[in-house]
Amino acid sequence: MNTADNTPAQDWLQAELADTFDEDFELELEDAQLSLEISRIYKEKHPDTIDRHTYFHALIRMQSELIKLQDWVQYHKKKVVVIFEGRDSAGKGGVIKRLTQRLNPRVVRAVALPAPSDREKSQWYFQRYVPHLPAGGEIVLFDRSWYNRAGVERVMGFADEDQVEQFFHDVPDFERMLVRSGITVIKYWFSITDEEQQMRFLMRIHDPMKQWKLSPMDLQSRVRWEQYTKAKEEMMARTNIPEAPWYIVEGNDKKRARLNCIDHLLSLIPYEPVPHEEVHLPDRVFNPDYERAVLPPELYVPAKY
């Protein structure tokens, strides 16, 4: 590297890249667990994926912008909801991980609700989601949302057609009400091909570290591919409102999907730099009479590494 380019910003970027390589290897550990044959087939199907160097530079740049967005939301007490829906294994979780990776969990949090309890089933449908909506200065990322009713609940028969019709009648007004209250509502649908989903499910089946991701509902999504397609098409047609439109993310290439989604999210919110108080590290106060107590060794975690 030219010494003229070795600025503090460049030093920071190089250090961050080294850190991110380590983190990404942990996040992408499934590649090491796959059988050689499945790994070979997967790579053959994705020959033109974005190279790691380009990917990491773009990701770190966007994550630094996400910090500015977070600061702007917190400073101006804005409220943001981002909904992630889509095919099983389409990459929603991977994008959410990269979005939250460097952000303050007190400001930006992900919500992934379990199946409703018997009590929740008797409530107003949107009731279980309302407590998770953001207050001023917060961003909430819904890993699946109230759109479960238009997708999995409908296809799997957990909701009857009257309930689904009521949902379609109510959800535009519900989202308009959120927007009128000052909440920005952004909705992403992650799309992958039939062949790609098949390959990703096979990868999970053969990866002991990711088998937990395969639920009975996920497996049924293979059987009911066409039913899910029809449900998605009607959902988009009936809930794509100007106040909260849908945006489709092509997810066959995981890395490109992550970058495209994060870049698009940044473009939708008019964030700007906000004032920050200068941070000064205070001097350490030394008490000459203080003597540190010796703690018993059994309190310490064994130093195996």
mmCIF file of C-alpha atoms in Angstrom:
data_model
loop_
_atom_site.group_PDB
_atom_site.id
_atom_site.type_symbol
_atom_site.label_atom_id
_atom_site.label_comp_id
_atom_site.label_asym_id
_atom_site.label_seq_id
_atom_site.Cartn_x
_atom_site.Cartn_y
_atom_site.Cartn_z
ATOM 1 C CA MET A 1 0.000 0.000 0.000
ATOM 2 C CA ASN A 2 1.227 3.492 -0.835
ATOM 3 C CA THR A 3 2.215 5.312 2.375
ATOM 4 C CA ALA A 4 0.235 8.351 1.202
ATOM 5 C CA ASP A 5 -2.912 6.236 1.504
ATOM 6 C CA ASN A 6 -2.062 5.056 5.018
ATOM 7 C CA THR A 7 -4.322 7.581 6.724
ATOM 8 C CA PRO A 8 -6.060 6.950 10.058
ATOM 9 C CA ALA A 9 -9.215 6.155 8.075
ATOM 10 C CA GLN A 10 -7.325 3.574 6.026
ATOM 11 C CA ASP A 11 -5.809 2.092 9.190
ATOM 12 C CA TRP A 12 -9.291 1.796 10.681
ATOM 13 C CA LEU A 13 -10.635 0.153 7.544
ATOM 14 C CA GLN A 14 -7.839 -2.407 7.400
ATOM 15 C CA ALA A 15 -8.327 -3.301 11.068
ATOM 16 C CA GLU A 16 -12.062 -3.555 10.569
ATOM 17 C CA LEU A 17 -11.615 -5.771 7.522
ATOM 18 C CA ALA A 18 -9.401 -8.157 9.479
ATOM 19 C CA ASP A 19 -11.999 -8.278 12.245
ATOM 20 C CA THR A 20 -14.824 -8.815 9.806
ATOM 21 C CA PHE A 21 -13.037 -11.680 8.044
ATOM 22 C CA ASP A 22 -12.877 -13.468 11.392
ATOM 23 C CA GLU A 23 -16.529 -12.762 12.182
ATOM 24 C CA ASP A 24 -17.659 -13.818 8.728
ATOM 25 C CA PHE A 25 -15.800 -17.115 8.991
ATOM 26 C CA GLU A 26 -17.770 -17.773 12.174
ATOM 27 C CA LEU A 27 -21.073 -16.778 10.588
ATOM 28 C CA GLU A 28 -20.389 -18.824 7.470
ATOM 29 C CA LEU A 29 -18.990 -21.858 9.292
ATOM 30 C CA GLU A 30 -21.517 -24.107 7.613
ATOM 31 C CA ASP A 31 -19.276 -24.278 4.539
ATOM 32 C CA ALA A 32 -16.730 -26.227 6.585
ATOM 33 C CA GLN A 33 -19.376 -28.683 7.727
ATOM 34 C CA LEU A 34 -20.841 -29.532 4.376
ATOM 35 C CA SER A 35 -20.019 -32.690 2.518
ATOM 36 C CA LEU A 36 -17.555 -32.061 -0.289
ATOM 37 C CA GLU A 37 -20.101 -33.103 -2.903
ATOM 38 C CA ILE A 38 -22.826 -30.671 -1.764
ATOM 39 C CA SER A 39 -20.252 -27.913 -1.382
ATOM 40 C CA ARG A 40 -19.005 -28.552 -4.940
ATOM 41 C CA ILE A 41 -22.523 -28.522 -6.384
ATOM 42 C CA TYR A 42 -23.405 -25.305 -4.558
ATOM 43 C CA LYS A 43 -20.290 -23.538 -5.830
ATOM 44 C CA GLU A 44 -21.030 -24.708 -9.368
ATOM 45 C CA LYS A 45 -24.484 -23.148 -9.116
ATOM 46 C CA HIS A 46 -23.000 -19.827 -7.937
ATOM 47 C CA PRO A 47 -19.918 -19.287 -10.102
ATOM 48 C CA ASP A 48 -20.243 -15.500 -10.386
ATOM 49 C CA THR A 49 -20.796 -14.575 -6.754
ATOM 50 C CA ILE A 50 -19.253 -11.297 -5.624
ATOM 51 C CA ASP A 51 -15.637 -11.658 -4.474
ATOM 52 C CA ARG A 52 -14.962 -11.471 -0.747
ATOM 53 C CA HIS A 53 -12.771 -8.363 -0.911
ATOM 54 C CA THR A 54 -15.397 -6.320 -2.749
ATOM 55 C CA TYR A 55 -18.150 -7.675 -0.527
ATOM 56 C CA PHE A 56 -16.419 -6.812 2.738
ATOM 57 C CA HIS A 57 -15.428 -3.315 1.658
ATOM 58 C CA ALA A 58 -19.016 -2.567 0.631
ATOM 59 C CA LEU A 59 -20.462 -4.162 3.777
ATOM 60 C CA ILE A 60 -18.218 -2.241 6.174
ATOM 61 C CA ARG A 61 -18.917 1.024 4.372
ATOM 62 C CA MET A 62 -22.654 0.410 4.658
ATOM 63 C CA GLN A 63 -22.370 -0.633 8.303
ATOM 64 C CA SER A 64 -20.626 2.650 9.059
ATOM 65 C CA GLU A 65 -23.579 4.408 7.403
ATOM 66 C CA LEU A 66 -25.974 2.327 9.512
ATOM 67 C CA ILE A 67 -24.295 3.746 12.618
ATOM 68 C CA LYS A 68 -25.004 7.255 11.312
ATOM 69 C CA LEU A 69 -28.605 6.227 10.634
ATOM 70 C CA GLN A 70 -28.896 4.806 14.160
ATOM 71 C CA ASP A 71 -27.534 8.048 15.651
ATOM 72 C CA TRP A 72 -29.961 10.126 13.578
ATOM 73 C CA VAL A 73 -32.938 7.993 14.648
ATOM 74 C CA GLN A 74 -31.900 8.232 18.293
ATOM 75 C CA TYR A 75 -31.161 11.969 18.198
ATOM 76 C CA HIS A 76 -34.434 12.927 16.474
ATOM 77 C CA LYS A 77 -36.558 10.316 18.323
ATOM 78 C CA LYS A 78 -37.642 8.742 15.060
ATOM 79 C CA LYS A 79 -39.493 5.416 14.933
ATOM 80 C CA VAL A 80 -38.701 2.838 12.244
ATOM 81 C CA VAL A 81 -40.159 -0.619 11.562
ATOM 82 C CA VAL A 82 -38.550 -2.875 8.965
ATOM 83 C CA ILE A 83 -40.420 -6.069 8.054
ATOM 84 C CA PHE A 84 -38.549 -9.052 6.597
ATOM 85 C CA GLU A 85 -40.734 -11.633 4.881
ATOM 86 C CA GLY A 86 -40.090 -14.190 2.172
ATOM 87 C CA ARG A 87 -39.435 -17.788 1.291
ATOM 88 C CA ASP A 88 -37.934 -20.067 3.922
ATOM 89 C CA SER A 89 -34.118 -20.025 3.640
ATOM 90 C CA ALA A 90 -34.234 -16.918 1.413
ATOM 91 C CA GLY A 91 -31.640 -15.056 3.509
ATOM 92 C CA LYS A 92 -33.686 -12.822 5.818
ATOM 93 C CA GLY A 93 -31.706 -13.877 8.876
ATOM 94 C CA GLY A 94 -28.370 -13.204 7.206
ATOM 95 C CA VAL A 95 -29.365 -9.654 6.339
ATOM 96 C CA ILE A 96 -30.677 -9.003 9.852
ATOM 97 C CA LYS A 97 -27.381 -10.267 11.331
ATOM 98 C CA ARG A 98 -25.369 -7.867 9.181
ATOM 99 C CA LEU A 99 -27.739 -4.987 9.915
ATOM 100 C CA THR A 100 -27.477 -5.395 13.677
ATOM 101 C CA GLN A 101 -23.855 -6.573 13.822
ATOM 102 C CA ARG A 102 -22.345 -3.185 14.790
ATOM 103 C CA LEU A 103 -25.391 -1.352 16.134
ATOM 104 C CA ASN A 104 -26.585 -0.618 19.647
ATOM 105 C CA PRO A 105 -29.122 -3.310 20.687
ATOM 106 C CA ARG A 106 -30.845 -0.717 22.864
ATOM 107 C CA VAL A 107 -31.641 1.263 19.713
ATOM 108 C CA VAL A 108 -31.924 -1.435 17.045
ATOM 109 C CA ARG A 109 -33.513 -4.757 17.946
ATOM 110 C CA ALA A 110 -34.742 -7.779 16.023
ATOM 111 C CA VAL A 111 -38.090 -9.371 16.884
ATOM 112 C CA ALA A 112 -38.847 -12.992 15.941
ATOM 113 C CA LEU A 113 -42.025 -14.093 17.698
ATOM 114 C CA PRO A 114 -42.756 -17.779 18.377
ATOM 115 C CA ALA A 115 -46.043 -19.448 17.457
ATOM 116 C CA PRO A 116 -48.949 -17.759 19.279
ATOM 117 C CA SER A 117 -50.185 -19.199 22.563
ATOM 118 C CA ASP A 118 -53.832 -20.169 23.052
ATOM 119 C CA ARG A 119 -54.397 -16.838 24.785
ATOM 120 C CA GLU A 120 -52.779 -14.898 21.941
ATOM 121 C CA LYS A 121 -54.923 -16.762 19.416
ATOM 122 C CA SER A 122 -58.014 -15.319 21.110
ATOM 123 C CA GLN A 123 -56.698 -11.730 20.947
ATOM 124 C CA TRP A 124 -57.122 -9.130 18.234
ATOM 125 C CA TYR A 125 -54.752 -10.438 15.592
ATOM 126 C CA PHE A 126 -52.325 -7.477 15.672
ATOM 127 C CA GLN A 127 -52.268 -7.299 19.474
ATOM 128 C CA ARG A 128 -49.218 -9.517 20.021
ATOM 129 C CA TYR A 129 -47.151 -7.356 17.661
ATOM 130 C CA VAL A 130 -48.068 -3.957 19.109
ATOM 131 C CA PRO A 131 -45.914 -4.230 22.275
ATOM 132 C CA HIS A 132 -42.850 -4.696 20.071
ATOM 133 C CA LEU A 133 -43.369 -1.524 18.036
ATOM 134 C CA PRO A 134 -40.672 1.148 18.466
ATOM 135 C CA ALA A 135 -40.749 4.094 20.814
ATOM 136 C CA GLY A 136 -39.023 7.325 19.838
ATOM 137 C CA GLY A 137 -35.366 6.732 18.950
ATOM 138 C CA GLU A 138 -35.760 3.035 18.111
ATOM 139 C CA ILE A 139 -35.587 0.756 15.068
ATOM 140 C CA VAL A 140 -37.371 -2.613 15.153
ATOM 141 C CA LEU A 141 -36.600 -5.361 12.640
ATOM 142 C CA PHE A 142 -39.382 -7.954 12.375
ATOM 143 C CA ASP A 143 -38.055 -11.354 11.308
ATOM 144 C CA ARG A 144 -41.490 -12.337 10.035
ATOM 145 C CA SER A 145 -44.413 -10.244 11.160
ATOM 146 C CA TRP A 146 -48.182 -9.922 11.055
ATOM 147 C CA TYR A 147 -47.909 -11.134 7.453
ATOM 148 C CA ASN A 148 -47.743 -14.667 8.850
ATOM 149 C CA ARG A 149 -51.512 -14.632 8.471
ATOM 150 C CA ALA A 150 -51.303 -14.090 4.729
ATOM 151 C CA GLY A 151 -48.565 -16.711 4.329
ATOM 152 C CA VAL A 152 -47.846 -19.663 6.590
ATOM 153 C CA GLU A 153 -51.094 -19.460 8.589
ATOM 154 C CA ARG A 154 -53.159 -19.421 5.420
ATOM 155 C CA VAL A 155 -51.239 -22.091 3.532
ATOM 156 C CA MET A 156 -50.962 -24.442 6.515
ATOM 157 C CA GLY A 157 -54.603 -24.018 7.496
ATOM 158 C CA PHE A 158 -53.955 -22.267 10.833
ATOM 159 C CA ALA A 159 -56.264 -19.456 9.729
ATOM 160 C CA ASP A 160 -59.515 -19.928 7.825
ATOM 161 C CA GLU A 161 -60.500 -17.892 4.783
ATOM 162 C CA ASP A 162 -62.695 -15.548 6.831
ATOM 163 C CA GLN A 163 -59.750 -14.697 9.086
ATOM 164 C CA VAL A 164 -57.483 -14.173 6.088
ATOM 165 C CA GLU A 165 -60.059 -11.924 4.429
ATOM 166 C CA GLN A 166 -60.408 -9.929 7.651
ATOM 167 C CA PHE A 167 -56.625 -9.550 7.742
ATOM 168 C CA PHE A 168 -56.529 -8.201 4.193
ATOM 169 C CA HIS A 169 -59.296 -5.764 5.112
ATOM 170 C CA ASP A 170 -57.524 -4.581 8.282
ATOM 171 C CA VAL A 171 -53.811 -4.522 7.484
ATOM 172 C CA PRO A 172 -53.776 -1.481 5.167
ATOM 173 C CA ASP A 173 -55.587 0.586 7.804
ATOM 174 C CA PHE A 174 -53.326 -0.794 10.543
ATOM 175 C CA GLU A 175 -50.188 0.212 8.636
ATOM 176 C CA ARG A 176 -51.614 3.616 7.703
ATOM 177 C CA MET A 177 -52.344 4.151 11.385
ATOM 178 C CA LEU A 178 -48.722 3.315 12.218
ATOM 179 C CA VAL A 179 -47.474 5.763 9.599
ATOM 180 C CA ARG A 180 -49.823 8.505 10.855
ATOM 181 C CA SER A 181 -48.422 7.971 14.351
ATOM 182 C CA GLY A 182 -44.930 8.763 13.037
ATOM 183 C CA ILE A 183 -43.616 5.250 12.411
ATOM 184 C CA THR A 184 -41.750 4.626 9.167
ATOM 185 C CA VAL A 185 -42.840 1.205 7.855
ATOM 186 C CA ILE A 186 -40.555 -0.568 5.367
ATOM 187 C CA LYS A 187 -41.429 -4.028 3.995
ATOM 188 C CA TYR A 188 -39.027 -6.432 2.278
ATOM 189 C CA TRP A 189 -39.888 -9.701 0.558
ATOM 190 C CA PHE A 190 -36.934 -12.051 -0.043
ATOM 191 C CA SER A 191 -37.360 -14.119 -3.183
ATOM 192 C CA ILE A 192 -35.410 -17.198 -4.277
ATOM 193 C CA THR A 193 -35.994 -19.790 -6.955
ATOM 194 C CA ASP A 194 -37.409 -23.251 -6.371
ATOM 195 C CA GLU A 195 -34.039 -24.803 -7.231
ATOM 196 C CA GLU A 196 -32.140 -22.523 -4.832
ATOM 197 C CA GLN A 197 -34.447 -23.287 -1.919
ATOM 198 C CA GLN A 198 -34.051 -27.008 -2.601
ATOM 199 C CA MET A 199 -30.263 -26.663 -2.489
ATOM 200 C CA ARG A 200 -30.287 -24.616 0.729
ATOM 201 C CA PHE A 201 -32.569 -27.091 2.474
ATOM 202 C CA LEU A 202 -30.245 -29.950 1.479
ATOM 203 C CA MET A 203 -27.305 -27.965 2.855
ATOM 204 C CA ARG A 204 -29.101 -27.527 6.176
ATOM 205 C CA ILE A 205 -30.017 -31.200 6.362
ATOM 206 C CA HIS A 206 -26.352 -32.189 5.934
ATOM 207 C CA ASP A 207 -24.993 -29.486 8.260
ATOM 208 C CA PRO A 208 -25.238 -30.458 11.955
ATOM 209 C CA MET A 209 -24.750 -26.821 12.965
ATOM 210 C CA LYS A 210 -27.768 -25.644 10.977
ATOM 211 C CA GLN A 211 -30.266 -28.476 11.217
ATOM 212 C CA TRP A 212 -32.081 -26.529 13.958
ATOM 213 C CA LYS A 213 -33.146 -24.068 11.263
ATOM 214 C CA LEU A 214 -35.276 -26.731 9.568
ATOM 215 C CA SER A 215 -38.698 -26.767 11.213
ATOM 216 C CA PRO A 216 -41.667 -28.901 10.110
ATOM 217 C CA MET A 217 -43.131 -25.718 8.606
ATOM 218 C CA ASP A 218 -39.981 -25.222 6.526
ATOM 219 C CA LEU A 219 -40.194 -28.738 5.139
ATOM 220 C CA GLN A 220 -43.855 -28.252 4.284
ATOM 221 C CA SER A 221 -42.909 -25.133 2.315
ATOM 222 C CA ARG A 222 -41.232 -27.448 -0.199
ATOM 223 C CA VAL A 223 -44.399 -29.514 -0.603
ATOM 224 C CA ARG A 224 -46.596 -26.420 -0.873
ATOM 225 C CA TRP A 225 -44.335 -24.252 -3.040
ATOM 226 C CA GLU A 226 -47.126 -23.310 -5.456
ATOM 227 C CA GLN A 227 -49.600 -22.561 -2.653
ATOM 228 C CA TYR A 228 -47.080 -20.201 -1.082
ATOM 229 C CA THR A 229 -46.546 -18.549 -4.464
ATOM 230 C CA LYS A 230 -50.267 -17.889 -4.900
ATOM 231 C CA ALA A 231 -50.554 -16.628 -1.320
ATOM 232 C CA LYS A 232 -47.608 -14.260 -1.833
ATOM 233 C CA GLU A 233 -49.054 -12.885 -5.070
ATOM 234 C CA GLU A 234 -52.403 -12.085 -3.471
ATOM 235 C CA MET A 235 -50.719 -10.632 -0.388
ATOM 236 C CA MET A 236 -48.619 -8.258 -2.467
ATOM 237 C CA ALA A 237 -51.573 -7.222 -4.621
ATOM 238 C CA ARG A 238 -53.738 -6.394 -1.601
ATOM 239 C CA THR A 239 -51.206 -4.914 0.840
ATOM 240 C CA ASN A 240 -48.873 -2.912 -1.400
ATOM 241 C CA ILE A 241 -50.014 0.540 -0.257
ATOM 242 C CA PRO A 242 -48.288 3.882 -0.996
ATOM 243 C CA GLU A 243 -47.729 4.527 2.716
ATOM 244 C CA ALA A 244 -45.917 1.190 3.129
ATOM 245 C CA PRO A 245 -44.991 -0.411 -0.199
ATOM 246 C CA TRP A 246 -43.341 -3.790 -0.681
ATOM 247 C CA TYR A 247 -39.775 -4.091 -1.944
ATOM 248 C CA ILE A 248 -38.572 -7.409 -3.401
ATOM 249 C CA VAL A 249 -34.996 -8.559 -2.752
ATOM 250 C CA GLU A 250 -33.600 -11.146 -5.168
ATOM 251 C CA GLY A 251 -31.962 -13.615 -2.781
ATOM 252 C CA ASN A 252 -30.312 -16.329 -4.888
ATOM 253 C CA ASP A 253 -26.906 -14.728 -4.255
ATOM 254 C CA LYS A 254 -26.686 -14.239 -0.469
ATOM 255 C CA LYS A 255 -23.917 -11.648 -0.478
ATOM 256 C CA ARG A 256 -25.462 -9.502 -3.194
ATOM 257 C CA ALA A 257 -28.848 -9.744 -1.464
ATOM 258 C CA ARG A 258 -27.348 -8.459 1.786
ATOM 259 C CA LEU A 259 -25.610 -5.533 0.119
ATOM 260 C CA ASN A 260 -28.590 -4.623 -2.064
ATOM 261 C CA CYS A 261 -31.023 -4.706 0.845
ATOM 262 C CA ILE A 262 -28.867 -2.662 3.230
ATOM 263 C CA ASP A 263 -28.029 -0.134 0.508
ATOM 264 C CA HIS A 264 -31.716 0.233 -0.348
ATOM 265 C CA LEU A 265 -32.720 0.643 3.297
ATOM 266 C CA LEU A 266 -30.170 3.430 3.716
ATOM 267 C CA SER A 267 -31.579 5.176 0.639
ATOM 268 C CA LEU A 268 -35.123 5.231 2.050
ATOM 269 C CA ILE A 269 -34.392 7.171 5.240
ATOM 270 C CA PRO A 270 -33.179 10.805 4.977
ATOM 271 C CA TYR A 271 -30.651 10.566 7.796
ATOM 272 C CA GLU A 272 -27.998 13.217 8.294
ATOM 273 C CA PRO A 273 -25.031 13.679 10.635
ATOM 274 C CA VAL A 274 -26.072 14.711 14.129
ATOM 275 C CA PRO A 275 -24.087 16.597 16.761
ATOM 276 C CA HIS A 276 -22.013 14.526 19.182
ATOM 277 C CA GLU A 277 -20.447 15.621 22.418
ATOM 278 C CA GLU A 278 -16.688 15.247 22.366
ATOM 279 C CA VAL A 279 -15.670 12.258 24.458
ATOM 280 C CA HIS A 280 -12.795 12.642 26.916
ATOM 281 C CA LEU A 281 -11.391 9.815 28.988
ATOM 282 C CA PRO A 282 -11.259 10.984 32.625
ATOM 283 C CA ASP A 283 -8.131 10.504 34.694
ATOM 284 C CA ARG A 284 -7.991 7.426 36.871
ATOM 285 C CA VAL A 285 -8.421 8.229 40.569
ATOM 286 C CA PHE A 286 -5.864 6.484 42.739
ATOM 287 C CA ASN A 287 -6.450 5.879 46.429
ATOM 288 C CA PRO A 288 -3.160 5.091 48.190
ATOM 289 C CA ASP A 289 -5.039 3.299 50.974
ATOM 290 C CA TYR A 290 -6.901 0.928 48.645
ATOM 291 C CA GLU A 291 -5.637 -2.629 48.427
ATOM 292 C CA ARG A 292 -7.214 -5.014 45.930
ATOM 293 C CA ALA A 293 -8.693 -8.088 47.570
ATOM 294 C CA VAL A 294 -7.410 -11.508 46.533
ATOM 295 C CA LEU A 295 -10.320 -13.604 45.279
ATOM 296 C CA PRO A 296 -10.405 -17.386 45.655
ATOM 297 C CA PRO A 297 -9.288 -19.235 42.501
ATOM 298 C CA GLU A 298 -12.516 -21.255 42.232
ATOM 299 C CA LEU A 299 -14.351 -18.067 41.220
ATOM 300 C CA TYR A 300 -12.399 -17.848 37.971
ATOM 301 C CA VAL A 301 -13.369 -19.505 34.696
ATOM 302 C CA PRO A 302 -10.726 -22.122 33.818
ATOM 303 C CA ALA A 303 -8.204 -20.729 31.333
ATOM 304 C CA LYS A 304 -8.276 -23.579 28.817
ATOM 305 C CA TYR A 305 -7.352 -21.451 25.804
#
